[in-house]
Tab-separated table of C-alpha atoms and ligand atoms in Angstrom:
chain	number	residue	atom	x	y	z
A	1	MET	CA	83.516	72.502	84.388
A	2	ALA	CA	83.708	71.313	87.987
A	3	PHE	CA	81.276	73.129	90.254
A	4	VAL	CA	82.664	75.103	93.132
A	5	ASN	CA	82.257	73.515	96.552
A	6	ILE	CA	80.849	76.365	98.597
A	7	LYS	CA	80.920	75.813	102.365
A	8	GLU	CA	78.540	77.694	104.648
A	9	ASN	CA	79.307	79.224	108.051
A	10	TYR	CA	82.971	78.366	107.680
A	11	SER	CA	85.420	79.273	110.453
A	12	LEU	CA	88.333	81.308	109.114
A	13	ARG	CA	90.609	81.469	112.163
A	14	HIS	CA	93.086	78.959	110.808
A	15	LEU	CA	93.424	81.017	107.613
A	16	ILE	CA	94.185	84.305	109.379
A	17	SER	CA	97.688	84.870	110.766
A	18	PHE	CA	96.271	86.570	113.894
A	19	ARG	CA	94.216	83.384	114.594
A	20	VAL	CA	91.099	85.405	115.519
A	21	GLY	CA	87.702	86.229	114.041
A	22	GLY	CA	84.404	84.666	113.053
A	23	GLU	CA	82.935	82.664	110.243
A	24	ALA	CA	82.387	83.353	106.565
A	25	ARG	CA	78.748	83.005	105.531
A	26	PHE	CA	80.136	81.349	102.362
A	27	PHE	CA	83.663	80.079	101.739
A	28	CYS	CA	85.217	78.386	98.743
A	29	GLU	CA	88.536	77.568	97.116
A	30	ILE	CA	88.540	78.079	93.395
A	31	GLU	CA	90.670	76.270	90.854
A	32	THR	CA	89.936	78.164	87.637
A	33	ASN	CA	89.056	81.644	86.393
A	34	GLU	CA	85.632	80.298	85.389
A	35	GLN	CA	84.993	79.243	88.975
A	36	PHE	CA	85.920	82.710	90.167
A	37	LEU	CA	83.369	84.147	87.792
A	38	GLU	CA	80.730	81.631	88.875
A	39	VAL	CA	81.138	82.641	92.520
A	40	LYS	CA	81.288	86.341	91.649
A	41	LYS	CA	77.979	86.033	89.796
A	42	LYS	CA	76.363	84.296	92.795
A	43	ALA	CA	77.585	87.063	95.084
A	44	ILE	CA	76.217	89.778	92.771
A	45	GLN	CA	72.847	87.981	92.415
A	46	GLN	CA	72.528	87.649	96.174
A	47	ASN	CA	73.798	91.185	96.759
A	48	LYS	CA	76.614	89.848	98.964
A	49	PRO	CA	80.189	91.175	99.100
A	50	LEU	CA	83.047	88.965	97.890
A	51	PHE	CA	86.491	89.094	99.470
A	52	ILE	CA	89.586	87.412	98.079
A	53	LEU	CA	91.722	85.923	100.821
A	54	GLY	CA	95.417	85.331	100.292
A	55	ARG	CA	97.388	83.932	103.226
A	56	GLY	CA	95.467	86.174	105.618
A	57	THR	CA	98.630	87.902	106.865
A	58	ASN	CA	97.254	91.413	106.596
A	59	VAL	CA	93.608	90.875	107.505
A	60	VAL	CA	91.411	90.681	110.596
A	61	ILE	CA	87.875	89.407	110.140
A	62	SER	CA	85.201	90.472	112.640
A	63	ASP	CA	84.209	88.112	115.497
A	64	LYS	CA	80.672	88.468	114.135
A	65	GLY	CA	81.869	86.948	110.876
A	66	PHE	CA	81.557	88.091	107.281
A	67	ASP	CA	78.154	88.026	105.608
A	68	GLY	CA	79.416	87.341	102.124
A	69	TYR	CA	81.758	85.160	100.076
A	70	ILE	CA	85.354	84.551	101.070
A	71	VAL	CA	87.244	83.169	98.094
A	72	LYS	CA	90.669	81.595	98.242
A	73	LEU	CA	92.756	80.733	95.200
A	74	SER	CA	93.713	77.073	95.309
A	75	ARG	CA	97.075	75.492	94.552
A	76	SER	CA	96.372	75.609	90.859
A	77	PHE	CA	97.090	79.336	91.164
A	78	SER	CA	100.512	78.669	92.684
A	79	GLU	CA	103.025	78.380	89.902
A	80	LEU	CA	106.137	80.171	88.786
A	81	SER	CA	108.455	80.189	85.796
A	82	ILE	CA	111.700	81.924	84.863
A	83	GLU	CA	112.950	82.991	81.457
A	84	ASP	CA	116.226	84.915	81.317
A	85	SER	CA	115.784	87.629	83.945
A	86	ILE	CA	112.012	87.535	83.961
A	87	ILE	CA	109.999	85.762	86.659
A	88	LYS	CA	106.320	85.062	86.063
A	89	ALA	CA	104.167	83.824	88.940
A	90	LYS	CA	100.529	83.108	89.665
A	91	ALA	CA	98.645	84.897	92.409
A	92	ALA	CA	98.648	82.191	95.096
A	93	THR	CA	102.392	81.667	94.919
A	94	PRO	CA	103.993	82.520	98.253
A	95	LEU	CA	106.130	85.656	97.968
A	96	SER	CA	108.876	83.959	99.992
A	97	ARG	CA	109.078	81.223	97.347
A	98	ILE	CA	109.472	83.785	94.550
A	99	ALA	CA	112.179	85.551	96.487
A	100	ARG	CA	114.083	82.312	97.163
A	101	VAL	CA	113.810	81.072	93.569
A	102	SER	CA	115.046	84.449	92.331
A	103	ILE	CA	118.151	84.105	94.539
A	104	GLN	CA	118.817	80.534	93.329
A	105	ASN	CA	118.745	81.902	89.779
A	106	ASN	CA	121.167	84.755	90.506
A	107	LEU	CA	118.466	87.357	90.099
A	108	SER	CA	118.287	90.535	92.116
A	109	GLY	CA	115.246	92.740	92.876
A	110	MET	CA	112.951	90.608	95.038
A	111	HIS	CA	115.309	88.886	97.454
A	112	LEU	CA	114.589	91.287	100.325
A	113	LEU	CA	110.877	90.417	100.186
A	114	ALA	CA	111.638	86.915	101.403
A	115	GLY	CA	110.323	87.541	104.934
A	116	ILE	CA	106.897	88.795	103.854
A	117	PRO	CA	104.598	85.852	104.598
A	118	GLY	CA	101.844	86.572	102.030
A	119	THR	CA	100.971	85.527	98.503
A	120	LEU	CA	101.866	87.282	95.274
A	121	GLY	CA	98.235	88.436	94.893
A	122	GLY	CA	98.197	89.966	98.359
A	123	ALA	CA	101.581	91.599	97.756
A	124	ILE	CA	100.446	93.193	94.479
A	125	TYR	CA	97.186	94.372	96.074
A	126	MET	CA	99.095	95.914	99.017
A	127	ASN	CA	102.211	96.901	97.051
A	128	ALA	CA	104.078	95.115	99.805
A	129	GLY	CA	107.647	96.078	100.508
A	130	ALA	CA	110.515	95.777	102.925
A	131	TYR	CA	114.015	97.074	103.483
A	132	GLY	CA	113.896	99.421	100.491
A	133	GLN	CA	112.357	96.933	98.070
A	134	GLU	CA	108.727	97.281	96.974
A	135	ILE	CA	107.072	94.688	94.761
A	136	SER	CA	106.011	97.408	92.291
A	137	GLN	CA	109.653	98.294	91.532
A	138	THR	CA	110.174	95.215	89.349
A	139	VAL	CA	106.641	94.591	87.989
A	140	ILE	CA	106.455	94.345	84.212
A	141	GLU	CA	102.730	93.553	84.033
A	142	VAL	CA	99.832	92.239	86.107
A	143	LYS	CA	96.945	90.105	84.842
A	144	SER	CA	93.605	90.261	86.628
A	145	ILE	CA	89.987	89.252	86.085
A	146	ASN	CA	87.034	91.609	86.481
A	147	ASP	CA	83.363	91.015	87.322
A	148	GLN	CA	82.511	90.380	83.690
A	149	GLY	CA	85.159	87.700	83.348
A	150	GLN	CA	87.445	89.847	81.195
A	151	ILE	CA	91.166	89.245	81.654
A	152	ILE	CA	92.939	92.566	81.871
A	153	THR	CA	96.674	93.028	81.449
A	154	ARG	CA	98.209	96.197	82.871
A	155	ASP	CA	101.784	97.309	82.736
A	156	ALA	CA	103.252	98.624	86.006
A	157	SER	CA	102.447	102.256	85.166
A	158	ALA	CA	98.745	101.398	84.820
A	159	CYS	CA	98.599	99.732	88.270
A	160	SER	CA	98.617	103.042	90.204
A	161	PHE	CA	101.226	101.737	92.583
A	162	SER	CA	102.184	103.942	95.496
A	163	TYR	CA	103.112	103.260	99.126
A	164	ARG	CA	100.940	100.259	100.192
A	165	HIS	CA	98.506	101.018	97.382
A	166	SER	CA	97.579	99.578	93.992
A	167	ILE	CA	94.687	99.989	91.596
A	168	PHE	CA	93.331	96.617	92.763
A	169	GLN	CA	92.213	98.244	96.036
A	170	ASP	CA	89.929	100.494	93.964
A	171	ASN	CA	88.646	98.157	91.243
A	172	LYS	CA	88.335	94.922	93.279
A	173	GLU	CA	89.541	92.799	90.390
A	174	CYS	CA	91.130	89.481	91.245
A	175	VAL	CA	94.877	89.438	90.545
A	176	LEU	CA	95.742	86.291	88.592
A	177	GLU	CA	99.453	86.594	87.841
A	178	ALA	CA	102.324	89.004	87.433
A	179	SER	CA	105.718	89.147	85.748
A	180	PHE	CA	108.855	90.812	87.054
A	181	GLN	CA	111.988	92.146	85.438
A	182	LEU	CA	114.922	91.311	87.660
A	183	THR	CA	118.612	92.075	87.175
A	184	LYS	CA	121.590	89.744	87.231
A	185	GLY	CA	123.214	89.325	90.597
A	186	SER	CA	125.330	86.824	92.453
A	187	LYS	CA	123.559	84.098	94.387
A	188	ASP	CA	125.991	84.270	97.311
A	189	ALA	CA	125.722	88.038	97.726
A	190	LEU	CA	121.921	87.976	97.391
A	191	GLU	CA	121.639	85.164	99.899
A	192	LYS	CA	123.811	87.071	102.337
A	193	GLU	CA	121.658	90.191	101.997
A	194	MET	CA	118.502	88.115	102.457
A	195	ASN	CA	119.923	86.390	105.548
A	196	THR	CA	120.810	89.778	107.016
A	197	VAL	CA	117.259	91.133	106.685
A	198	MET	CA	115.748	87.848	107.925
A	199	GLN	CA	117.927	88.117	111.021
A	200	LYS	CA	116.836	91.761	111.465
A	201	ARG	CA	113.218	90.562	111.405
A	202	ARG	CA	113.865	87.864	113.995
A	203	ASP	CA	115.679	90.386	116.218
A	204	SER	CA	113.091	93.156	115.954
A	205	GLN	CA	109.706	91.504	115.291
A	206	PRO	CA	107.588	89.401	117.675
A	207	LEU	CA	107.404	86.456	115.273
A	208	GLU	CA	106.774	84.021	118.151
A	209	TYR	CA	103.179	85.408	118.534
A	210	PRO	CA	100.316	85.545	116.039
A	211	ASN	CA	100.331	88.967	114.338
A	212	ALA	CA	99.722	90.632	110.991
A	213	GLY	CA	102.930	92.595	110.486
A	214	SER	CA	102.976	96.377	110.659
A	215	VAL	CA	99.720	97.710	112.081
A	216	PHE	CA	99.996	101.299	110.858
A	217	LYS	CA	101.322	102.879	107.667
A	218	ARG	CA	104.338	105.147	107.669
A	219	THR	CA	103.581	108.817	108.244
A	220	PRO	CA	105.484	111.753	106.689
A	221	GLN	CA	106.577	112.826	110.190
A	222	ASP	CA	107.889	109.673	111.847
A	223	PHE	CA	107.779	105.893	111.884
A	224	PRO	CA	104.544	104.639	113.461
A	225	GLY	CA	106.493	102.384	115.854
A	226	ALA	CA	108.391	105.421	117.154
A	227	LEU	CA	105.151	107.408	117.602
A	228	VAL	CA	103.476	104.525	119.506
A	229	GLU	CA	106.523	104.008	121.670
A	230	LYS	CA	106.837	107.732	122.471
A	231	ALA	CA	103.166	107.675	123.481
A	232	GLY	CA	104.120	105.125	126.138
A	233	LEU	CA	101.976	102.385	124.622
A	234	LYS	CA	104.518	99.523	124.317
A	235	GLY	CA	103.023	96.600	126.244
A	236	PHE	CA	99.594	98.260	126.458
A	237	SER	CA	96.850	95.703	126.006
A	238	ILE	CA	93.109	95.270	125.582
A	239	GLY	CA	91.957	91.739	126.309
A	240	GLY	CA	94.427	89.378	124.632
A	241	ALA	CA	95.689	91.977	122.142
A	242	MET	CA	98.901	93.717	123.145
A	243	VAL	CA	101.205	96.321	121.619
A	244	SER	CA	104.329	94.207	121.226
A	245	PRO	CA	106.989	95.103	123.808
A	246	LYS	CA	109.516	94.136	121.092
A	247	HIS	CA	108.172	96.332	118.249
A	248	ALA	CA	105.595	99.050	118.854
A	249	ASN	CA	104.133	98.869	115.346
A	250	PHE	CA	103.120	95.235	115.929
A	251	ILE	CA	100.092	94.023	117.825
A	252	ILE	CA	100.343	90.477	119.104
A	253	ASN	CA	97.719	87.941	120.103
A	254	THR	CA	98.926	86.823	123.503
A	255	GLY	CA	96.603	83.810	123.466
A	256	ASN	CA	92.954	84.716	123.747
A	257	ALA	CA	92.610	87.915	121.732
A	258	THR	CA	89.429	88.599	119.808
A	259	ALA	CA	89.247	90.485	116.540
A	260	GLN	CA	87.426	93.224	118.469
A	261	ASN	CA	90.298	93.455	121.019
A	262	ILE	CA	92.709	94.076	118.136
A	263	TYR	CA	90.481	96.674	116.516
A	264	ASP	CA	89.839	98.445	119.832
A	265	LEU	CA	93.572	98.514	120.536
A	266	THR	CA	94.240	100.160	117.163
A	267	SER	CA	91.550	102.766	117.929
A	268	ALA	CA	93.066	103.490	121.342
A	269	ILE	CA	96.512	103.908	119.798
A	270	ILE	CA	95.226	106.239	117.080
A	271	GLU	CA	93.453	108.373	119.703
A	272	THR	CA	96.404	108.568	122.076
A	273	VAL	CA	99.005	109.327	119.390
A	274	PHE	CA	96.728	111.998	117.915
A	275	LYS	CA	96.203	113.640	121.312
A	276	GLN	CA	99.928	113.727	121.974
A	277	THR	CA	101.289	114.652	118.538
A	278	GLY	CA	98.455	115.775	116.272
A	279	ILE	CA	99.443	112.976	113.875
A	280	THR	CA	96.680	110.625	112.643
A	281	LEU	CA	97.905	107.066	112.209
A	282	GLU	CA	96.290	105.082	109.398
A	283	ARG	CA	95.719	101.315	109.697
A	284	GLU	CA	97.661	99.108	107.299
A	285	ILE	CA	95.874	95.972	108.470
A	286	ILE	CA	92.537	95.419	106.746
A	287	PHE	CA	89.560	94.986	109.137
A	288	LEU	CA	86.757	93.107	107.431
A	289	GLY	CA	83.175	93.065	108.653
A	290	ASP	CA	81.546	94.932	111.547
A	291	PHE	CA	83.651	96.411	114.344
B	301	FAD	C1	105.171	88.577	110.420
B	301	FAD	C2	104.686	89.467	109.320
B	301	FAD	C3	105.588	90.292	108.661
B	301	FAD	C4	105.146	91.136	107.623
B	301	FAD	N1	106.028	91.941	106.979
B	301	FAD	C5	105.633	92.739	105.972
B	301	FAD	C6	106.573	93.575	105.304
B	301	FAD	O1	107.760	93.600	105.606
B	301	FAD	N2	106.100	94.344	104.302
B	301	FAD	C7	104.795	94.365	103.914
B	301	FAD	O2	104.426	95.092	102.991
B	301	FAD	N3	103.894	93.563	104.534
B	301	FAD	C8	104.269	92.757	105.558
B	301	FAD	N4	103.355	91.952	106.196
B	301	FAD	C9	101.930	92.046	105.819
B	301	FAD	C10	101.482	91.017	104.740
B	301	FAD	O3	102.284	89.846	104.750
B	301	FAD	C11	101.479	91.631	103.335
B	301	FAD	O4	100.606	92.724	103.258
B	301	FAD	C12	101.084	90.604	102.259
B	301	FAD	O5	101.305	91.168	101.002
B	301	FAD	C13	99.628	90.147	102.365
B	301	FAD	O6	99.470	89.010	101.527
B	301	FAD	P1	98.355	87.893	101.836
B	301	FAD	O7	98.424	86.896	100.763
B	301	FAD	O8	98.496	87.384	103.224
B	301	FAD	O9	97.045	88.779	101.680
B	301	FAD	P2	95.777	88.810	102.687
B	301	FAD	O10	96.218	89.308	104.015
B	301	FAD	O11	95.046	87.534	102.612
B	301	FAD	O12	94.948	89.952	101.941
B	301	FAD	C14	95.414	91.283	101.896
B	301	FAD	C15	94.596	92.025	100.854
B	301	FAD	O13	94.959	91.540	99.547
B	301	FAD	C16	93.818	91.166	98.835
B	301	FAD	N5	94.169	90.078	97.943
B	301	FAD	C17	94.793	88.920	98.250
B	301	FAD	N6	94.957	88.150	97.138
B	301	FAD	C18	94.398	88.861	96.119
B	301	FAD	C19	94.234	88.583	94.735
B	301	FAD	N7	94.671	87.463	94.150
B	301	FAD	N8	93.619	89.530	93.978
B	301	FAD	C20	93.155	90.682	94.536
B	301	FAD	N9	93.278	90.986	95.835
B	301	FAD	C21	93.898	90.058	96.634
B	301	FAD	C22	92.804	90.762	99.898
B	301	FAD	O14	91.482	90.826	99.388
B	301	FAD	C23	93.110	91.781	100.974
B	301	FAD	O15	92.373	92.959	100.716
B	301	FAD	C24	103.772	91.109	107.224
B	301	FAD	C25	102.875	90.258	107.889
B	301	FAD	C26	103.337	89.423	108.926
B	301	FAD	C27	102.368	88.501	109.590
């Protein structure tokens, strides 16, 4: 078995969509399940945390860095296959690729997820969704690996999916692959629907700036963007982090933001919205390390 090449004090900025943050004490890309286990064992022995990084599109890592192991699944975990109406994909496969391949194969159920820039693993972990489609809606089963190296297969009902939540947030297993039951559709109609939502994204989201998608989760009372806008915070900034003037549930890096700027801005928003409405916004973006 090839040993894992573990890099020390590794800058993560280029792997985080916000383009901010510090270094990982240890960083590696793994190619096999065995390598995952090898690194997991090291982390446990050294009493260090281990964090699995997908495409970094929902994460901010502290400017002070992360005193643990950051593990990325290499290209060997990016693979997908189709049989009848079932798509099976490994965890590092980009969600956009799965959505596009499903359309090419006249399959409906994941085509509206095309604009989510993360991996399959990140999408399962987050139960990512958009425009009425959530990844959990089509999941047949998910395979993951735990600390002991056991491969566990769960059907969708055992994954505790709910809005932006899955069991993998609680058990910290590494998602390896998932399969999806799609339904027959027409390529042209699916493509049209996908193009419509992609255009909606371009029109409403500040995609020209580094960001990490929606900052806050939906609340029972109102959309977070509406709450932030009503609080008069559109365009409000701390350092290089700004509430997007285009979409109030996005924070953008205007050029020189730090991870701390982004975190402080979320705290200021939570405080202001709470004072004005009594509603507590909850962060959807994951902040890793000390803030
Ligand atoms: C422009 C933009 C638009 C976005 N639009 C949407 C949207 O419409 N809907 C939506 O839901 N999200 C959206 N997002 C947020 C983000 O893309 C999703 O949450 C995505 O699923 C995260 O995937 P990732 O690979 O980038 O994960 P990361 O951000 O790298 O990680 C997110 C979490 O998943 C965990 N994780 C990653 N891979 C694995 C694995 N293999 N096993 C276990 N845990 C794992 C990480 O440890 C981390 O806790 C958007 C982001 C951006 C930048």
